[in-house]
Coordinates of C-alpha atoms and ligand atoms in Angstrom, one line a residue:
M1 CA 241.7 368.4 28.6
P2 CA 238.9 368.8 31.3
E3 CA 239.8 368.3 34.9
L4 CA 238.9 364.9 36.4
E5 CA 235.5 365.9 37.8
E6 CA 234.3 367.2 34.4
C7 CA 235.2 364.0 32.5
S8 CA 232.3 361.9 31.4
G9 CA 234.1 358.8 32.7
Y10 CA 234.2 360.3 36.2
I11 CA 230.6 361.5 36.0
Y12 CA 229.5 358.0 35.0
L13 CA 231.2 356.6 38.0
K14 CA 229.5 359.0 40.3
E15 CA 226.1 358.3 38.7
T16 CA 226.4 354.6 39.2
V17 CA 227.4 354.4 42.9
Y18 CA 225.2 352.4 45.2
K19 CA 224.0 354.3 48.2
R20 CA 222.1 352.6 51.1
A21 CA 219.5 355.3 51.1
T22 CA 218.7 355.2 47.4
I23 CA 219.5 351.7 46.2
R24 CA 215.9 350.5 46.3
A25 CA 214.8 353.4 44.1
I26 CA 217.2 352.6 41.4
K27 CA 215.3 351.9 38.2
R28 CA 216.7 349.4 35.8
P29 CA 216.8 350.6 32.2
A30 CA 214.3 348.9 30.0
I31 CA 216.9 347.1 27.9
A32 CA 215.6 343.9 26.4
Q33 CA 217.5 340.6 27.2
V34 CA 219.6 338.6 24.7
P35 CA 220.6 334.9 24.9
T36 CA 223.7 334.1 26.9
F37 CA 225.4 332.4 24.0
K38 CA 226.0 334.0 20.6
T39 CA 225.3 331.6 17.8
Y40 CA 226.2 331.5 14.1
P41 CA 223.7 328.9 12.8
E42 CA 224.8 329.4 9.2
A43 CA 228.5 329.0 9.9
E44 CA 230.5 325.8 9.3
K45 CA 231.2 324.2 12.7
V46 CA 234.8 323.3 13.6
E47 CA 234.8 320.9 16.7
L48 CA 237.5 321.5 19.2
P49 CA 239.4 318.7 20.8
R50 CA 238.7 318.0 24.5
N51 CA 241.7 315.7 25.2
W52 CA 244.4 318.3 24.7
R53 CA 247.7 317.3 26.3
L54 CA 247.9 320.7 27.9
A55 CA 245.2 319.4 30.3
E56 CA 248.1 318.2 32.3
A57 CA 249.3 321.7 32.7
R58 CA 249.3 322.7 36.3
I59 CA 246.9 325.6 35.7
T60 CA 244.2 323.3 34.3
P61 CA 242.7 322.0 37.6
L62 CA 242.9 325.5 39.1
L63 CA 240.8 326.9 36.3
Q64 CA 238.5 323.9 36.2
N65 CA 237.8 324.0 39.9
R66 CA 237.5 327.7 40.4
R67 CA 234.0 328.5 41.5
S68 CA 232.7 331.5 43.4
L69 CA 232.8 330.4 46.9
R70 CA 230.8 332.1 49.7
R71 CA 231.2 329.5 52.5
Y72 CA 234.6 329.0 54.1
L73 CA 236.1 326.6 56.6
A74 CA 236.6 327.9 60.1
E75 CA 240.3 327.8 59.5
P76 CA 242.7 330.7 59.2
I77 CA 245.0 331.2 56.2
K78 CA 248.7 331.5 57.0
F79 CA 250.5 334.8 56.8
E80 CA 252.6 333.5 54.0
E81 CA 249.5 332.4 52.1
L82 CA 248.3 335.9 52.3
A83 CA 251.6 337.2 51.1
F84 CA 251.4 334.8 48.1
L85 CA 247.9 336.0 47.3
L86 CA 249.1 339.6 47.3
W87 CA 252.0 338.8 45.2
A88 CA 249.9 336.8 42.8
S89 CA 247.4 339.6 42.4
Q90 CA 249.8 342.6 42.3
G91 CA 253.4 341.6 43.0
I92 CA 256.2 343.2 41.0
T93 CA 257.8 340.6 38.7
A94 CA 260.2 342.6 36.5
K95 CA 261.7 346.1 36.2
S96 CA 262.6 348.0 33.1
G97 CA 263.5 351.6 33.1
V98 CA 260.8 353.5 35.0
Y99 CA 258.4 350.6 34.9
S100 CA 257.9 348.0 37.6
F101 CA 255.8 345.3 35.9
R102 CA 253.4 343.2 37.9
T103 CA 251.8 339.8 37.8
A104 CA 248.7 341.3 36.3
P105 CA 248.7 343.4 33.2
S106 CA 247.8 347.1 33.3
G107 CA 246.9 349.5 30.5
G108 CA 250.0 351.6 29.8
A109 CA 251.7 350.0 32.8
L110 CA 250.1 352.7 34.9
Y111 CA 248.7 350.5 37.7
P112 CA 245.8 352.7 38.9
V113 CA 244.5 350.0 41.2
E114 CA 245.3 350.0 44.9
T115 CA 244.9 346.9 47.1
Y116 CA 243.4 347.1 50.6
F117 CA 242.1 344.2 52.6
S118 CA 240.3 343.3 55.8
A119 CA 242.3 340.6 57.6
N120 CA 239.6 338.6 59.3
F121 CA 241.2 335.3 60.0
V122 CA 245.0 335.3 59.2
E123 CA 247.5 333.5 61.3
D124 CA 250.1 335.9 62.8
L125 CA 248.3 339.0 61.6
A126 CA 246.1 341.1 63.8
P127 CA 242.6 341.6 62.4
G128 CA 242.1 345.0 60.8
L129 CA 242.4 347.0 57.6
Y130 CA 245.6 347.0 55.7
H131 CA 247.0 348.5 52.5
F132 CA 249.4 346.5 50.3
D133 CA 252.6 348.5 49.7
V134 CA 253.4 347.0 46.3
E135 CA 256.8 348.7 45.9
N136 CA 258.2 347.5 49.3
F137 CA 256.2 344.2 49.4
S138 CA 254.9 345.1 52.8
L139 CA 251.7 346.1 54.6
D140 CA 250.5 349.4 55.9
R141 CA 248.3 348.8 58.9
L142 CA 245.4 351.2 58.7
S143 CA 243.3 350.1 61.6
N144 CA 243.6 347.6 64.5
E145 CA 239.9 347.3 64.8
D146 CA 238.2 344.1 63.6
S147 CA 236.8 345.4 60.3
A148 CA 235.1 342.2 59.1
A149 CA 231.5 343.2 60.0
A150 CA 231.9 346.8 58.8
V151 CA 233.3 345.6 55.4
A152 CA 230.4 343.1 55.0
A153 CA 227.9 345.8 55.9
A154 CA 229.4 348.2 53.3
C155 CA 229.3 345.4 50.7
L156 CA 225.5 345.4 50.7
D157 CA 225.4 343.3 53.9
Q158 CA 226.8 340.3 52.1
K159 CA 227.7 338.2 55.2
F160 CA 230.4 336.0 53.6
M161 CA 232.6 339.1 53.4
A162 CA 232.9 338.9 57.1
Q163 CA 233.2 335.1 57.2
S164 CA 236.2 335.0 54.8
A165 CA 239.8 334.8 56.0
V166 CA 240.5 338.0 54.0
S167 CA 238.3 340.4 52.1
F168 CA 240.2 342.3 49.4
L169 CA 239.1 345.8 48.4
W170 CA 240.4 347.3 45.3
S171 CA 240.2 351.1 44.7
S172 CA 241.4 353.1 41.8
I173 CA 243.3 356.3 41.8
F174 CA 241.7 357.4 38.5
R175 CA 244.0 360.2 37.8
R176 CA 246.9 357.8 37.4
C177 CA 245.3 356.4 34.3
M178 CA 243.0 359.2 33.1
T179 CA 245.8 361.7 33.0
K180 CA 247.1 359.8 30.0
Y181 CA 244.0 358.2 28.5
G182 CA 241.2 360.6 29.4
N183 CA 237.7 359.1 29.5
R184 CA 238.9 355.9 27.8
G185 CA 241.2 355.4 30.8
L186 CA 238.1 354.4 32.9
R187 CA 237.8 351.3 30.7
Y188 CA 241.4 350.4 31.5
V189 CA 240.9 350.9 35.2
L190 CA 238.0 348.4 35.3
L191 CA 239.8 346.0 33.0
D192 CA 242.9 346.1 35.3
A193 CA 240.7 345.4 38.3
G194 CA 239.3 342.3 36.5
H195 CA 242.8 341.0 35.8
I196 CA 243.9 341.5 39.4
C197 CA 240.8 339.7 40.8
Q198 CA 241.2 336.8 38.4
N199 CA 244.8 336.4 39.4
L200 CA 243.7 336.3 43.0
L201 CA 241.0 333.7 42.4
V202 CA 243.3 331.4 40.5
A203 CA 246.1 331.8 43.1
A204 CA 243.6 331.1 45.9
E205 CA 242.6 327.9 44.2
A206 CA 246.3 326.9 44.2
I207 CA 246.5 327.0 48.0
G208 CA 243.3 325.3 48.9
C209 CA 241.2 328.4 49.1
G210 CA 238.2 329.7 47.3
G211 CA 237.0 333.2 46.7
C212 CA 234.1 335.3 45.4
P213 CA 234.3 338.5 43.5
V214 CA 232.1 341.3 44.8
A215 CA 231.1 344.4 42.9
A216 CA 227.9 345.1 45.0
F217 CA 228.9 347.6 47.6
Y218 CA 227.9 351.0 48.9
D219 CA 230.7 353.0 47.3
D220 CA 230.8 355.8 49.9
E221 CA 230.7 353.4 52.9
V222 CA 233.7 351.4 51.6
N223 CA 235.5 354.7 50.8
D224 CA 234.8 356.0 54.3
L225 CA 236.1 352.8 55.9
L226 CA 239.3 353.1 53.9
Q227 CA 239.4 356.8 54.5
L228 CA 239.7 357.5 50.7
D229 CA 239.3 360.9 49.2
P230 CA 236.4 360.0 46.9
G231 CA 237.3 362.8 44.5
E232 CA 240.5 361.1 43.7
E233 CA 240.2 357.4 44.7
S234 CA 237.2 355.1 45.0
I235 CA 236.4 351.4 45.4
V236 CA 236.0 349.6 42.2
Y237 CA 236.0 345.9 43.0
A238 CA 236.3 343.4 45.9
A239 CA 236.7 339.7 46.7
A240 CA 236.4 337.4 49.7
V241 CA 238.8 334.5 50.1
G242 CA 238.9 331.7 52.6
K243 CA 239.8 328.1 53.0
K244 CA 237.6 325.7 51.3
E245 CA 236.6 322.1 51.9
K246 CA 238.6 319.6 49.9
A247 CA 237.3 318.7 46.4
K248 CA 234.6 321.3 46.6
G249 CA 233.3 322.7 43.3
T250 CA 230.7 322.1 40.7
K251 CA 231.9 319.2 38.7
C252 CA 232.0 319.6 35.0
S253 CA 234.2 317.6 32.7
L254 CA 236.4 319.3 30.2
Ligands
FMN1 C1 231.9 341.8 38.2 C2 231.4 340.8 39.1 C3 230.7 341.2 40.3 C4 230.2 340.2 41.2 N1 229.7 340.6 42.4 C5 229.2 339.7 43.2 C6 228.7 340.1 44.5 O1 228.6 341.3 44.8 N2 228.2 339.1 45.3 C7 228.3 337.8 45.0 O2 227.9 337.0 45.8 N3 228.9 337.4 43.8 C8 229.3 338.3 43.0 N4 229.9 337.9 41.8 C9 230.1 336.5 41.5 C10 229.1 336.0 40.4 O3 227.9 335.8 41.0 C11 229.7 334.6 39.9 O4 230.9 334.9 39.3 C12 228.8 334.0 38.9 O5 227.6 333.5 39.5 C13 229.4 332.9 38.1 O6 229.8 331.9 39.0 P1 231.3 331.4 39.2 O7 232.1 332.6 39.6 O8 231.3 330.3 40.3 O9 231.8 330.8 37.9 C14 230.4 338.8 40.9 C15 231.1 338.5 39.8 C16 231.6 339.4 38.9 C17 232.4 339.0 37.7

């Protein structure tokens, strides 16, 4: 088994980072486009009902109304709302033997994703960078400095990352997963991050917030902000969350 740096998964990650100095020179591969929807014109069509009774399930409006939101009310989120969002995205919900299972699934229950965030506008919490200590359901304060602008700059200067109440930053400690699964483990890391983000976005919706996932960032700038050892741990995904206007969202009936 090769060491981490020699794995093709690791090399791929390093080859696909965004760097401020070189981002404009990145050439897109000449891969032809395909339609957004796959069709089976020859297949028999089976219509689906749209009036299913589960539409009354409490999750239905959350899924229906979730939309990537990049404008937020000038209103803080409460500290307990932040705690809820952290729990919803990565909280421990069950224990069995050596495993502490969480709200989001994880390949092999290895949980390679770490949660950090920039608290920009949270009641009763000083602005700054924090790490979520999942095991103890507590926060590690990493910096007291207002990190909103620095995080937004590191995320390809996307301003809404500074205007959010909280900007979540998810890194991965690749070794946690790749020790067991090798190169294939990289797939699991990225899938895990997707689950976590979706949990967050749906939970945000439940408390009158909206969010936007973000994968456009200068990897090394975010890693530097979080003081990560890029050989072991690197940013993989991010999301901004803030209060949204009531009844906001693109309407589309079920
Ligand atoms: C992997 C991924 C990366 C994304 N990165 C960004 C980003 O960096 N900036 C941004 O404004 N939106 C980003 N988005 C949001 C997409 O633009 C958005 O999901 C898409 O337009 C569909 O809209 P919806 O989320 O409202 O359904 C990202 C979404 C995904 C799933």
